[in-house]
Short mmCIF file of C-alpha atoms in Angstrom, two decimals:
data_model
loop_
_atom_site.label_atom_id
_atom_site.label_comp_id
_atom_site.label_asym_id
_atom_site.label_seq_id
_atom_site.Cartn_x
_atom_site.Cartn_y
_atom_site.Cartn_z
CA UNK A 1 57.59 171.25 88.67
CA UNK A 2 57.59 171.83 84.95
CA UNK A 3 59.38 169.32 82.76
CA UNK A 4 62.53 170.20 80.83
CA UNK A 5 60.57 170.86 77.65
CA UNK A 6 58.47 173.50 79.44
CA UNK A 7 61.29 175.17 81.37
CA UNK A 8 62.82 178.09 79.50
CA UNK A 9 66.12 177.68 81.37
CA UNK A 10 66.80 174.65 79.19
CA UNK A 11 67.80 177.06 76.41
CA UNK A 12 70.68 178.43 78.49
CA UNK A 13 72.29 175.17 79.67
CA UNK A 14 74.29 174.34 76.55
CA UNK A 15 74.09 174.52 72.78
CA UNK A 16 72.86 170.91 72.73
CA UNK A 17 70.04 171.77 75.13
CA UNK A 18 69.10 174.85 73.11
CA UNK A 19 68.98 172.98 69.80
CA UNK A 20 66.93 170.09 71.17
CA UNK A 21 64.56 172.53 72.88
CA UNK A 22 64.15 174.52 69.66
CA UNK A 23 63.41 171.30 67.79
CA UNK A 24 60.66 170.59 70.31
CA UNK A 25 59.28 174.13 70.35
CA UNK A 26 58.82 174.22 66.56
CA UNK A 27 56.10 171.58 66.57
CA UNK A 28 53.05 173.51 67.95
CA UNK A 29 53.23 176.45 65.50
CA UNK A 30 54.41 174.23 62.65
CA UNK A 31 51.57 171.77 63.24
CA UNK A 32 48.96 174.54 63.31
CA UNK A 33 50.18 176.29 60.16
CA UNK A 34 50.65 173.11 58.12
CA UNK A 35 47.29 171.71 59.25
CA UNK A 36 45.43 174.88 58.29
CA UNK A 37 47.20 175.01 54.94
CA UNK A 38 46.25 171.40 54.24
CA UNK A 39 42.61 171.96 55.20
CA UNK A 40 42.15 175.12 53.15
CA UNK A 41 44.10 173.95 50.10
CA UNK A 42 42.85 170.34 50.27
CA UNK A 43 46.36 169.23 49.29
CA UNK A 44 48.65 166.74 50.97
CA UNK A 45 51.72 168.93 50.52
CA UNK A 46 53.10 170.56 52.55
CA UNK A 47 50.79 169.32 55.33
CA UNK A 48 52.44 165.88 55.14
CA UNK A 49 55.46 167.51 56.77
CA UNK A 50 53.58 167.26 60.07
CA UNK A 51 54.58 163.59 60.27
CA UNK A 52 58.40 163.95 60.31
CA UNK A 53 58.06 167.17 62.31
CA UNK A 54 56.14 165.29 65.00
CA UNK A 55 58.72 162.52 65.24
CA UNK A 56 61.53 165.06 65.30
CA UNK A 57 59.95 166.99 68.16
CA UNK A 58 58.98 163.82 70.03
CA UNK A 59 62.56 162.57 69.74
CA UNK A 60 63.86 165.82 71.23
CA UNK A 61 61.32 165.59 74.05
CA UNK A 62 62.47 162.06 74.89
CA UNK A 63 66.11 163.15 74.86
CA UNK A 64 65.44 166.09 77.16
CA UNK A 65 63.49 163.88 79.56
CA UNK A 66 66.27 161.29 79.48
CA UNK A 67 68.89 164.00 80.05
CA UNK A 68 67.04 165.21 83.13
CA UNK A 69 67.18 161.71 84.59
CA UNK A 70 70.79 161.27 83.49
CA UNK A 71 71.90 164.57 85.01
CA UNK A 72 74.66 165.36 82.50
CA UNK A 73 75.10 168.74 80.88
CA UNK A 74 75.36 167.48 77.30
CA UNK A 75 75.45 163.69 77.28
CA UNK A 76 72.15 161.99 76.68
CA UNK A 77 71.43 164.53 73.93
CA UNK A 78 74.03 163.34 71.44
CA UNK A 79 77.22 161.31 71.15
CA UNK A 80 76.17 157.68 70.66
CA UNK A 81 75.55 155.62 67.52
CA UNK A 82 71.85 155.51 68.41
CA UNK A 83 71.71 159.31 68.38
CA UNK A 84 73.47 159.37 65.02
CA UNK A 85 71.02 156.90 63.45
CA UNK A 86 67.93 158.71 64.71
CA UNK A 87 69.21 162.16 63.75
CA UNK A 88 70.10 160.84 60.29
CA UNK A 89 66.73 159.17 59.71
CA UNK A 90 64.74 162.15 60.96
CA UNK A 91 66.83 164.53 58.88
CA UNK A 92 66.27 162.45 55.75
CA UNK A 93 62.52 162.34 56.40
CA UNK A 94 62.36 166.11 56.79
CA UNK A 95 64.46 166.64 53.66
CA UNK A 96 62.21 164.39 51.57
CA UNK A 97 59.13 166.35 52.66
CA UNK A 98 60.89 169.64 51.94
CA UNK A 99 61.83 168.53 48.43
CA UNK A 100 58.25 167.44 47.74
CA UNK A 101 56.98 170.75 49.09
CA UNK A 102 59.32 172.78 46.90
CA UNK A 103 58.18 170.79 43.86
CA UNK A 104 54.42 170.86 44.41
CA UNK A 105 53.81 174.16 46.20
CA UNK A 106 54.19 176.23 42.98
CA UNK A 107 51.12 174.40 41.61
CA UNK A 108 48.96 176.36 44.05
CA UNK A 109 49.86 179.84 42.81
CA UNK A 110 46.14 180.41 42.11
CA UNK A 111 45.80 181.28 45.80
CA UNK A 112 48.90 183.16 46.87
CA UNK A 113 47.79 183.34 50.50
CA UNK A 114 47.80 179.54 50.77
CA UNK A 115 51.20 179.36 49.11
CA UNK A 116 52.54 181.87 51.61
CA UNK A 117 50.99 179.91 54.49
CA UNK A 118 52.57 176.70 53.26
CA UNK A 119 55.92 178.43 52.84
CA UNK A 120 55.78 179.64 56.43
CA UNK A 121 55.04 176.09 57.53
CA UNK A 122 58.05 174.67 55.72
CA UNK A 123 60.30 177.03 57.70
CA UNK A 124 59.76 174.84 60.76
CA UNK A 125 60.74 171.77 58.75
CA UNK A 126 63.89 173.53 57.58
CA UNK A 127 64.74 174.50 61.16
CA UNK A 128 64.49 170.93 62.46
CA UNK A 129 66.32 169.56 59.42
CA UNK A 130 69.26 171.91 60.05
CA UNK A 131 69.34 170.88 63.71
CA UNK A 132 69.52 167.18 62.85
CA UNK A 133 72.11 167.94 60.17
CA UNK A 134 74.23 169.76 62.76
CA UNK A 135 74.18 166.80 65.15
CA UNK A 136 74.96 164.32 62.37
CA UNK A 137 77.90 166.32 61.03
CA UNK A 138 79.21 166.98 64.55
CA UNK A 139 79.21 163.29 65.44
CA UNK A 140 80.82 162.31 62.13
CA UNK A 141 83.60 164.87 62.58
CA UNK A 142 84.19 163.76 66.16
CA UNK A 143 84.33 160.13 65.07
CA UNK A 144 86.96 160.96 62.46
CA UNK A 145 89.17 162.69 65.01
CA UNK A 146 91.53 160.39 66.95
CA UNK A 147 91.22 160.26 70.69
CA UNK A 148 87.54 161.17 70.93
CA UNK A 149 85.44 159.36 73.50
CA UNK A 150 81.86 159.20 74.66
CA UNK A 151 80.87 161.49 77.54
CA UNK A 152 81.99 160.01 80.85
CA UNK A 153 80.28 162.31 83.32
CA UNK A 154 77.84 159.67 84.53
CA UNK A 155 77.58 155.85 84.65
CA UNK A 156 74.91 155.75 81.96
CA UNK A 157 77.06 157.69 79.51
CA UNK A 158 80.15 155.71 80.40
CA UNK A 159 78.29 152.62 79.27
CA UNK A 160 77.24 154.41 76.04
CA UNK A 161 73.63 153.72 76.90
CA UNK A 162 70.45 155.43 75.86
CA UNK A 163 67.23 154.97 77.80
CA UNK A 164 63.63 155.92 77.13
CA UNK A 165 61.40 155.37 80.12
CA UNK A 166 61.83 151.79 81.30
CA UNK A 167 63.64 150.73 78.14
CA UNK A 168 67.41 150.98 77.93
CA UNK A 169 69.62 150.44 74.91
CA UNK A 170 73.22 149.79 75.78
CA UNK A 171 75.93 149.30 73.18
CA UNK A 172 78.07 147.31 75.62
CA UNK A 173 75.19 145.03 76.56
CA UNK A 174 74.53 144.35 72.89
CA UNK A 175 78.13 143.25 72.50
CA UNK A 176 77.84 140.96 75.52
CA UNK A 177 79.83 143.11 77.94
CA UNK A 178 78.75 145.75 80.42
CA UNK A 179 81.34 147.66 82.47
CA UNK A 180 81.11 147.50 86.25
CA UNK A 181 80.91 150.94 87.84
CA UNK A 182 81.53 151.94 91.42
CA UNK A 183 79.40 154.31 93.45
CA UNK A 184 81.02 157.36 91.88
CA UNK A 185 80.39 156.14 88.34
CA UNK A 186 83.97 155.01 87.69
CA UNK A 187 84.84 151.60 86.27
CA UNK A 188 85.11 149.07 89.06
CA UNK A 189 88.20 146.92 88.58
CA UNK A 190 88.02 145.23 91.97
CA UNK A 191 87.02 141.91 90.41
CA UNK A 192 89.94 141.99 88.01
CA UNK A 193 92.34 143.04 90.76
CA UNK A 194 91.15 140.16 92.94
CA UNK A 195 91.84 137.68 90.17
CA UNK A 196 95.32 139.11 89.66
CA UNK A 197 96.05 138.98 93.39
CA UNK A 198 94.97 135.35 93.57
CA UNK A 199 97.19 134.51 90.60
CA UNK A 200 100.18 136.23 92.16
CA UNK A 201 99.64 134.51 95.51
CA UNK A 202 99.38 131.13 93.80
CA UNK A 203 102.72 131.73 92.11
#
């Protein structure tokens, strides 16, 4: 069975799925165009954009794989501080490469075909930059609104965790507390209730 990054139905699940899938799909053509432009022009720019483009696409692939294991419609793709940090860093990296490309590409006007090829390649960088910018702005706006919470459709998202393979980053574990969840993924307060009952009986 094809993975989420190879299944075209991922584009129709939600806007978060579509954006992450687009960010992943931009790498193969972007890599090919930027690599050819770098080889023919013998210039670092804009071929250096392959580096942040790779990490951007790899990050989206990890999120989609994690979302498949998580089983939520949108959570796992955005909504935690870890997502915000990674989207911000990747967006900054793409923006730096774009600025360098816009500065140095005009120096190659001697060969207009190479300039056009490099310009086409930067379109993929712009696409991924706008996607990361969207996620960053969305999370910032949601954080500024009162009453917003993390997705609670599964135990992993209730704990504000983010996992990649065998590694799991959990905000609650980092703070020294991890919520207990029952079989349905709801907070398990049986331990607290037992303590209260014992206190009441002692009184």
